[in-house]
CSV table of C-alpha atoms in Angstrom, one decimal:
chain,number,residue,atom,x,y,z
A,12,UNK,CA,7.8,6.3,-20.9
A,13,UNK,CA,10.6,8.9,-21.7
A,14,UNK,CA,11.8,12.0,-20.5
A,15,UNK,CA,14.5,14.3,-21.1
A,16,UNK,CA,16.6,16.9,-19.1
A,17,UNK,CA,13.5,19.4,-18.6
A,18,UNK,CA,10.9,16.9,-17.0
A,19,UNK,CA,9.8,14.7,-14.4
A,20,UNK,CA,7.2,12.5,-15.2
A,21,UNK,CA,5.1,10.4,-13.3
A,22,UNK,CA,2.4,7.4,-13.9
A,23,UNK,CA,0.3,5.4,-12.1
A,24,UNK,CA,-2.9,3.3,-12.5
A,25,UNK,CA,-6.3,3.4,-11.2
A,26,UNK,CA,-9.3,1.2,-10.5
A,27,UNK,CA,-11.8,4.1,-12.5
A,28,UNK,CA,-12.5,5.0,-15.7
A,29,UNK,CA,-11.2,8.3,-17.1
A,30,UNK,CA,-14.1,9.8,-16.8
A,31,UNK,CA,-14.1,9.6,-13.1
A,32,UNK,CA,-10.3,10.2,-12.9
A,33,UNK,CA,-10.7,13.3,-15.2
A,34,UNK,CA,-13.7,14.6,-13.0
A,35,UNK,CA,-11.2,14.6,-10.2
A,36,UNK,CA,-8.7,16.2,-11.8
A,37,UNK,CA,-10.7,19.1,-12.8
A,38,UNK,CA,-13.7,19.2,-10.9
A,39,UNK,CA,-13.3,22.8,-8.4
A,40,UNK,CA,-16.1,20.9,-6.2
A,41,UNK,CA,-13.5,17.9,-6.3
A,42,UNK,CA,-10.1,19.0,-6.6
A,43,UNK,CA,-9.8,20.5,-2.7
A,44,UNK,CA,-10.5,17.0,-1.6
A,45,UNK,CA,-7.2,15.6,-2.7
A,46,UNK,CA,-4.9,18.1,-4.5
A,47,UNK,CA,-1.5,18.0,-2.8
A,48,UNK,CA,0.9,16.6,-0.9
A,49,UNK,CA,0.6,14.7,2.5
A,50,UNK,CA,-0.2,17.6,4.7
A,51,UNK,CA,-1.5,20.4,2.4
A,52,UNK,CA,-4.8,21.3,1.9
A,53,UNK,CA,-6.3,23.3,-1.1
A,54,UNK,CA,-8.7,26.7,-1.2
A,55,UNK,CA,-10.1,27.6,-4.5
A,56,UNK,CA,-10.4,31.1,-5.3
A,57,UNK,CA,-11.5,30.9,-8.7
A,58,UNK,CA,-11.9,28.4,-11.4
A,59,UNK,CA,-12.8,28.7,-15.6
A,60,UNK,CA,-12.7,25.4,-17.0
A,61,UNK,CA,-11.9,26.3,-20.6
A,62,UNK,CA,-9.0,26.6,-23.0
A,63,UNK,CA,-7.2,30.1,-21.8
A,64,UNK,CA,-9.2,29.9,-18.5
A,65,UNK,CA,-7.3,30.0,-15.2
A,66,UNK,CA,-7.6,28.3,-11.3
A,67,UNK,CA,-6.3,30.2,-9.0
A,68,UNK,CA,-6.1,28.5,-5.7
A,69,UNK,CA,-3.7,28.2,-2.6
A,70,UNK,CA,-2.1,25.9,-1.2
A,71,UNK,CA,-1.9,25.2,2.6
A,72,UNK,CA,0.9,23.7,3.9
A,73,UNK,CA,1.6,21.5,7.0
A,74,UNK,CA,3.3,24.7,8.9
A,75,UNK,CA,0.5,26.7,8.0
A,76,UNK,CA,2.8,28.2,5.1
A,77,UNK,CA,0.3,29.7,2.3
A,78,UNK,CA,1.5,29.3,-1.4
A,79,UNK,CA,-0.2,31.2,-4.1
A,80,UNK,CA,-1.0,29.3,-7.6
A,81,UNK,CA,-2.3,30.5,-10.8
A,82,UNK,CA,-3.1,27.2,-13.2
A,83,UNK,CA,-3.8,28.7,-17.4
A,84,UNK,CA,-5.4,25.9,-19.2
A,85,UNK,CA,-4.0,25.5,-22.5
A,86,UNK,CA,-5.4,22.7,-24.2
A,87,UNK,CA,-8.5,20.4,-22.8
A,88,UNK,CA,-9.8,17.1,-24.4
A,89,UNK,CA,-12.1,15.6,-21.8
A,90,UNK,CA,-11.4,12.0,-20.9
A,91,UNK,CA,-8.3,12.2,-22.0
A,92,UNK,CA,-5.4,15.2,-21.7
A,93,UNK,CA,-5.1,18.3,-20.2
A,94,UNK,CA,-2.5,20.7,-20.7
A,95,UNK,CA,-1.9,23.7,-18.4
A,96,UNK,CA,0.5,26.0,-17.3
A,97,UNK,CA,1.6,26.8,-13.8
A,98,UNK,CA,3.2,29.4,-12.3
A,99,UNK,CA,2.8,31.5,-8.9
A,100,UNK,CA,0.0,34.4,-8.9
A,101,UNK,CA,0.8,37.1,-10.8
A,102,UNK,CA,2.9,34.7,-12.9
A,103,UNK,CA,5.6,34.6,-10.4
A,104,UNK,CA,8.2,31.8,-11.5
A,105,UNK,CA,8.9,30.5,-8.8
A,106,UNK,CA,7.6,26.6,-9.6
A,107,UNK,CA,6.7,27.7,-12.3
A,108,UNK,CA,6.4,24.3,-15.4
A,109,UNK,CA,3.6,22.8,-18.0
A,110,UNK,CA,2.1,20.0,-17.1
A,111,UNK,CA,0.7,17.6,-19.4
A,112,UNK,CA,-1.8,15.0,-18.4
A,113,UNK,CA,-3.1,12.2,-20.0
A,114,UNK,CA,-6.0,9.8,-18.9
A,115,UNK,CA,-5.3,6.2,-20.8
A,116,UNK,CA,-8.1,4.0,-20.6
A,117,UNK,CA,-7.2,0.1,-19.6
A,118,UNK,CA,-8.5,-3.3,-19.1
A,119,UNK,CA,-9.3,-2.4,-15.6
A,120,UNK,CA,-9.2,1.3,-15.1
A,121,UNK,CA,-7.0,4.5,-15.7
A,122,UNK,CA,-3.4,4.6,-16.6
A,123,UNK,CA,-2.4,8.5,-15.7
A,124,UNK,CA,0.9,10.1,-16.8
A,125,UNK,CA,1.8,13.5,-15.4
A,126,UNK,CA,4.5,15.2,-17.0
A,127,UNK,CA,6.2,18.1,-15.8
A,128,UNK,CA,7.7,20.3,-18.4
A,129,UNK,CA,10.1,23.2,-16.7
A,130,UNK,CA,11.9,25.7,-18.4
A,131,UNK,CA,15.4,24.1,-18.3
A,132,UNK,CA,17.0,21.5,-16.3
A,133,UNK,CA,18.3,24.1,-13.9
A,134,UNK,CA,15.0,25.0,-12.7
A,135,UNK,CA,13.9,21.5,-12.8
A,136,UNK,CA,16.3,20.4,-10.9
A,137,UNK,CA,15.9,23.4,-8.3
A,138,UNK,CA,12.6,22.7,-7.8
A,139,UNK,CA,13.2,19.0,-7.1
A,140,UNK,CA,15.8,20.3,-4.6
A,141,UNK,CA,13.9,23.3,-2.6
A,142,UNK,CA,10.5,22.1,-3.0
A,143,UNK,CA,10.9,18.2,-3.0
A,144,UNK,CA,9.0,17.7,-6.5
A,145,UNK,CA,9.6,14.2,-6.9
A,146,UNK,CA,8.3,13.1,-3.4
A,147,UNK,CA,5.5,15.5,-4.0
A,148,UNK,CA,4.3,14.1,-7.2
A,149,UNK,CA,4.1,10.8,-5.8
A,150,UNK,CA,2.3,11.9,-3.4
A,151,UNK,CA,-0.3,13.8,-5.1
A,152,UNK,CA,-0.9,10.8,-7.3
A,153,UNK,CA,-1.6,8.8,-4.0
A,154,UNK,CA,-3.7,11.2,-2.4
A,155,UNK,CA,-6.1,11.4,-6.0
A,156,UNK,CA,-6.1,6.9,-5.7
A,157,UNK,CA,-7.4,7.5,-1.8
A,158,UNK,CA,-9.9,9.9,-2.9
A,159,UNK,CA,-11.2,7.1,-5.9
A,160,UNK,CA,-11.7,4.4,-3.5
A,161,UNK,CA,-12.0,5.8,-0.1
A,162,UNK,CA,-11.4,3.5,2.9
A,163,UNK,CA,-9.2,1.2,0.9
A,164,UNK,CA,-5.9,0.4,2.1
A,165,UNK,CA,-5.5,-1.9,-1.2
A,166,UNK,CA,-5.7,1.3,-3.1
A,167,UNK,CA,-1.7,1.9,-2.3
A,168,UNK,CA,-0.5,-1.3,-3.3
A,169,UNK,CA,-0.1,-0.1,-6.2
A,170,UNK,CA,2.9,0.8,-8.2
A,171,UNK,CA,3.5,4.9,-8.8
A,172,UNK,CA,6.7,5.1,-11.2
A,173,UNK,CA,8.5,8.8,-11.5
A,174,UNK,CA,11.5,9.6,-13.8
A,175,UNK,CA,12.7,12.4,-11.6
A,176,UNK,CA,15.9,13.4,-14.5
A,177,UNK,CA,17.6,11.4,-17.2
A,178,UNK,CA,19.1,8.7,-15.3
A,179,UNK,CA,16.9,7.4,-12.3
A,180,UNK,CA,13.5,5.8,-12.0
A,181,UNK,CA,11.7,5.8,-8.7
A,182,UNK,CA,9.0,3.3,-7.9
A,183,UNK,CA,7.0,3.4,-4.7
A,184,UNK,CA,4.4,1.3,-3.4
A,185,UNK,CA,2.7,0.2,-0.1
A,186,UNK,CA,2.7,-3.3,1.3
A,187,UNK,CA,0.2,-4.4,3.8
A,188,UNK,CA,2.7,-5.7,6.2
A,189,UNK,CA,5.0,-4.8,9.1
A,190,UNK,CA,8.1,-3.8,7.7
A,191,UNK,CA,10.2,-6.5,9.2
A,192,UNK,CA,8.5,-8.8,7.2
A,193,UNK,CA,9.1,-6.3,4.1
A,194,UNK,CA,12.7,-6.0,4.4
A,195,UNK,CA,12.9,-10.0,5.3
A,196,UNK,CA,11.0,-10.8,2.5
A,197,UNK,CA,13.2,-8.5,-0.1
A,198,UNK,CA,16.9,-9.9,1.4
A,199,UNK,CA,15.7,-13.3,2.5
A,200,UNK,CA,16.8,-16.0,0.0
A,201,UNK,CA,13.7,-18.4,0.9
A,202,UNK,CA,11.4,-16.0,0.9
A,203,UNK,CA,12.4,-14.1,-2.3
A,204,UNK,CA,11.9,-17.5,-4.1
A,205,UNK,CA,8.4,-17.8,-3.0
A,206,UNK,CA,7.3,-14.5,-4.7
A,207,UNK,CA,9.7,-12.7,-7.2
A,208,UNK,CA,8.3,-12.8,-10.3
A,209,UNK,CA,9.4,-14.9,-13.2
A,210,UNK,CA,7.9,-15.0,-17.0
A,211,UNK,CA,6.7,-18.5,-18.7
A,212,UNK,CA,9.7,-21.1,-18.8
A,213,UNK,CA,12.3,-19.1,-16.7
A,214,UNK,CA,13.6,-20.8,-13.4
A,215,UNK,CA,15.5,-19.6,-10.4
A,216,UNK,CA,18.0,-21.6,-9.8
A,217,UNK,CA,20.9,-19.8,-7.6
A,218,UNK,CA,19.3,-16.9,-4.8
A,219,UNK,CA,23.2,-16.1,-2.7
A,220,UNK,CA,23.3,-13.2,-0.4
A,221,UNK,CA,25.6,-11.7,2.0
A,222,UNK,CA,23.8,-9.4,4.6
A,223,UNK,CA,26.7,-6.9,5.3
A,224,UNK,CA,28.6,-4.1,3.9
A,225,UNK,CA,30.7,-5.0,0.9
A,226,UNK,CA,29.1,-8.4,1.0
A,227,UNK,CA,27.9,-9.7,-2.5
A,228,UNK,CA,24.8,-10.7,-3.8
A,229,UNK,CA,24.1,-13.4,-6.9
A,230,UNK,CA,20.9,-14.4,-8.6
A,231,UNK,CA,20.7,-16.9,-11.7
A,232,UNK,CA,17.8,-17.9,-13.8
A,233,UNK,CA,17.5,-20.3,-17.0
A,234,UNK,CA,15.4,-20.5,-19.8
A,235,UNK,CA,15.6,-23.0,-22.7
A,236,UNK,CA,16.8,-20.0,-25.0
A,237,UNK,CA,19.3,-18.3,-22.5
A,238,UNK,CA,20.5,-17.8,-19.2
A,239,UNK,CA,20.1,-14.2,-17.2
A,240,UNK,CA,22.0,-13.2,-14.2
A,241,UNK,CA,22.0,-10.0,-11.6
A,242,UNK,CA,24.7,-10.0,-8.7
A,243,UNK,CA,26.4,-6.9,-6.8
A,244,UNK,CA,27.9,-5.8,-4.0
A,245,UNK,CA,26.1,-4.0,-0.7
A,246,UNK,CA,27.0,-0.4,-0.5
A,247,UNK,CA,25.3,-0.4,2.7
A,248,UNK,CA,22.7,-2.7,4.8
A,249,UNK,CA,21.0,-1.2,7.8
A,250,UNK,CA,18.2,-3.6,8.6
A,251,UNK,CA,15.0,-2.8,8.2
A,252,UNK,CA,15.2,0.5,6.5
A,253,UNK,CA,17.9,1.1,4.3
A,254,UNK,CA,19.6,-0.8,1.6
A,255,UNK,CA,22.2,0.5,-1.0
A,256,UNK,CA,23.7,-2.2,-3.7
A,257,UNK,CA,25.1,-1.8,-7.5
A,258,UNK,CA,23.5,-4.4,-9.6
A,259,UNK,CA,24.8,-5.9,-12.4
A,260,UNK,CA,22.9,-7.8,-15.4
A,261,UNK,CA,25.0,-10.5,-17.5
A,262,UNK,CA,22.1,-11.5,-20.2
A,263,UNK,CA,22.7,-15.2,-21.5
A,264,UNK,CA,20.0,-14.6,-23.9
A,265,UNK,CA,18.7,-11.8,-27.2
A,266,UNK,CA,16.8,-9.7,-24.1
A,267,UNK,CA,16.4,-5.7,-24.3
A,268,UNK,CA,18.1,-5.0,-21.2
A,269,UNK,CA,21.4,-7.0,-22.3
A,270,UNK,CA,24.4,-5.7,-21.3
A,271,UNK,CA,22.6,-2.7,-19.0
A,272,UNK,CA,24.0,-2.2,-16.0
A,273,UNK,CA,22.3,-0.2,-12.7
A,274,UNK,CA,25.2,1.2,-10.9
A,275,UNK,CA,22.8,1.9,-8.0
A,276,UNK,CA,19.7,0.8,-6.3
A,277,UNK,CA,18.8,2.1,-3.2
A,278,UNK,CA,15.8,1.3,-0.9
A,279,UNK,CA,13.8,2.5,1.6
A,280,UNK,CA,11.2,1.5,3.8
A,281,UNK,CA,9.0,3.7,6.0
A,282,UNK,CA,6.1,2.4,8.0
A,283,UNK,CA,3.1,4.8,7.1
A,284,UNK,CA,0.3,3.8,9.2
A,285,UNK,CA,0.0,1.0,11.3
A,286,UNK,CA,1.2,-2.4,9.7
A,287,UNK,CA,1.3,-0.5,6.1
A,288,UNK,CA,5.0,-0.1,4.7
A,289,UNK,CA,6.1,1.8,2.2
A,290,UNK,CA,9.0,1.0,-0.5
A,291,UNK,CA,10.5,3.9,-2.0
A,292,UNK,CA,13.2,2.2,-4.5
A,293,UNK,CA,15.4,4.3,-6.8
A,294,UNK,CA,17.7,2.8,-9.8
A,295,UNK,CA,20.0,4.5,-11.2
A,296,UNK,CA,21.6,4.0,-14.4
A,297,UNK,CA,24.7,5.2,-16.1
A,298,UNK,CA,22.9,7.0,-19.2
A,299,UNK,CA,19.4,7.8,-20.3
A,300,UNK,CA,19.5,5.4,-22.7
A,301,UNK,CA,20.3,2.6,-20.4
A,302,UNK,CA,17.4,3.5,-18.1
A,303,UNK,CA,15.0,3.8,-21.3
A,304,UNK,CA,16.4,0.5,-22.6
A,305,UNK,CA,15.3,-1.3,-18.7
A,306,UNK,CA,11.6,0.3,-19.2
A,307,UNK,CA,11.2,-1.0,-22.7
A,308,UNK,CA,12.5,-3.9,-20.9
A,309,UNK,CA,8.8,-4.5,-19.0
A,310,UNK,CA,10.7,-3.8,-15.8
A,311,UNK,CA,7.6,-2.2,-13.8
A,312,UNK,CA,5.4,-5.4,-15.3
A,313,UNK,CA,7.6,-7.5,-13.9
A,314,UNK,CA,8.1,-6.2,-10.8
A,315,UNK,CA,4.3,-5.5,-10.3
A,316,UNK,CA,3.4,-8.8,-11.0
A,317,UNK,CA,6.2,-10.0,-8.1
A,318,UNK,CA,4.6,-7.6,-5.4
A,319,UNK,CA,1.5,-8.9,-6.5
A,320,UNK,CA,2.8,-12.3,-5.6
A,321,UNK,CA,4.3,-10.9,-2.4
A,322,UNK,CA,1.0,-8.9,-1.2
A,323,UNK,CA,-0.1,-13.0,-1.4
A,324,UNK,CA,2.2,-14.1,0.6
A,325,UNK,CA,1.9,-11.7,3.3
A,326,UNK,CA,-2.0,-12.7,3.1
A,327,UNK,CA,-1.2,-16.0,4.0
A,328,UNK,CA,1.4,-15.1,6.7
A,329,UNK,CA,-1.5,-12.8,8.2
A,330,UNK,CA,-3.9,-15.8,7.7
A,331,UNK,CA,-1.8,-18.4,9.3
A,332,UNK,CA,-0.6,-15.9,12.1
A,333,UNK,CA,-4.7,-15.4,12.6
């Protein structure tokens, strides 16, 4: 995953092959059951499926606000990418961008990557401001994974990962669990023990915290080849929706991420429906290459394979409470 000043790109995977993904993607029949935002809904005008063909559609928003699209396909492989451009009808450019697709097939489903390709960062980054791109994008993604597997909470635990500019990633991801038990289980020493996720032969052996503004937090783990640390200080702690800390790595051992540092990670949690809560988590790094050095790092493996771990261990707390 890369991106430079001009893009946002997103990815996410799904339970279904590419061929069922793809169908949904360009499928008029299909596409106004998911296509969107939260809150939007989606007419279809017209629709040529073919290089140089066009879908011109609106979008509905919450307020009832129409916006006019015009989608020009520019280069179709079925199963696997899709390149179009965007722009407003009559080729307003408004939002206007190309988006690239791409339908990876996996072990178990669909990797998608969406990437956004505007006509400078100016524009990128206006349409991330007026239009709220980034929050968008994640959830369009979502909506297509509710429409693969309807009446499946599961479907949201999954991790969606956007690079919104050069310096930050955003993951988000839902947890099946009241979100006092989400924020406890992120800032509780015991409890992050029990499920953050540690490769073959690594050991925690120091979890410190101090729940309060400017207090400092310290995690230590050893390996027979190295030792790996993270600590930093609370920016600010507002319990059980907000939390702001810097976040220091001192690498002990030969690891791509040594000597990175994340001057910022902020998260959020928002309760979505019910006991479902969702984790909106932002790092931000101090150059591109620093962030691009953290994915190459595994990073979203890692920390998928802990809220795996954690989506346990709220299974068992619902059990045991039941």
């Amino acid at each position: 995953m890369r991106s430079d000043d001009r893009e946002i790109l997103f990815t996410r995977h799904f339970d279904a092959s590419p061929n069922l993904v793809w169908r949904a993607w360009t499928d008029s029949d299909v596409l106004g059951e998911w296509w969107g935002p939260d809150g939007f809904t989606t007419t279809t005008h017209s629709m040529d499926f073919r290089v140089d063909g066009q879908w011109r559609f609106d979008m509905i928003g919450p307020d009832k606000r129409v916006y006019s699209n015009l989608i020009t396909y520019q280069d179709i492989v079925e199963n696997e990418r899709l390149v179009y451009a965007h722009t407003g009808v009559d080729n307003t450019d408004d939002v206007a961008f190309t988006a690239i697709v791409t339908f990876d097939r996996t072990d178990t489903g669909t990797k998608l990557t969406l990437r956004m390709v505007f006509p400078s960062k100016e524009d990128r980054d206006r349409v991330c401001r007026e239009y709220g791109a980034v929050d968008g994008g994640i959830q369009h993604v979502a909506n297509l994974a509710a429409y693969l597997a309807p009446g499946s909470d599961a479907v949201s635990n999954v991790l969606t990962i956007a690079l919104p500019n050069e310096h930050d990633i955003i993951f988000s991801r839902n947890f099946d669990a009241p979100r006092d038990l989400v924020w406890k289980a992120m800032t509780d020493p015991d409890m992050l023990r029990q499920w953050v996720f540690l490769p073959p032969g690594w050991e925690m052996t120091m979890c410190e915290d101090e729940h309060r503004v400017d207090g400092s937090f310290r995690r230590e783990w050893k390996h027979p080849h190295g030792d790996m640390a993270v600590h930093g200080t609370y920016a600010e702690f507002q319990p059980p929706e907000r939390l702001v800390r810097s976040e220091i790595f001192d690498m002990g051992c030969d690891a791509p991420m040594a000597d990175e540092i994340a001057t910022l990670v902020l998260t959020e949690l928002a309760t979505e429906r019910g006991t479902i809560t969702n984790m909106h988590m932002t790092f931000r790094y101090t150059s591109q290459a620093a962030r691009d050095g953290a994915l190459k790092s595994g990073m979203d493996r890692g920390m998928e394979a802990g809220y795996r771990n954690l989506d346990g261990l709220f299974a068992e707390t619902h059990h045991a409470r039941g």
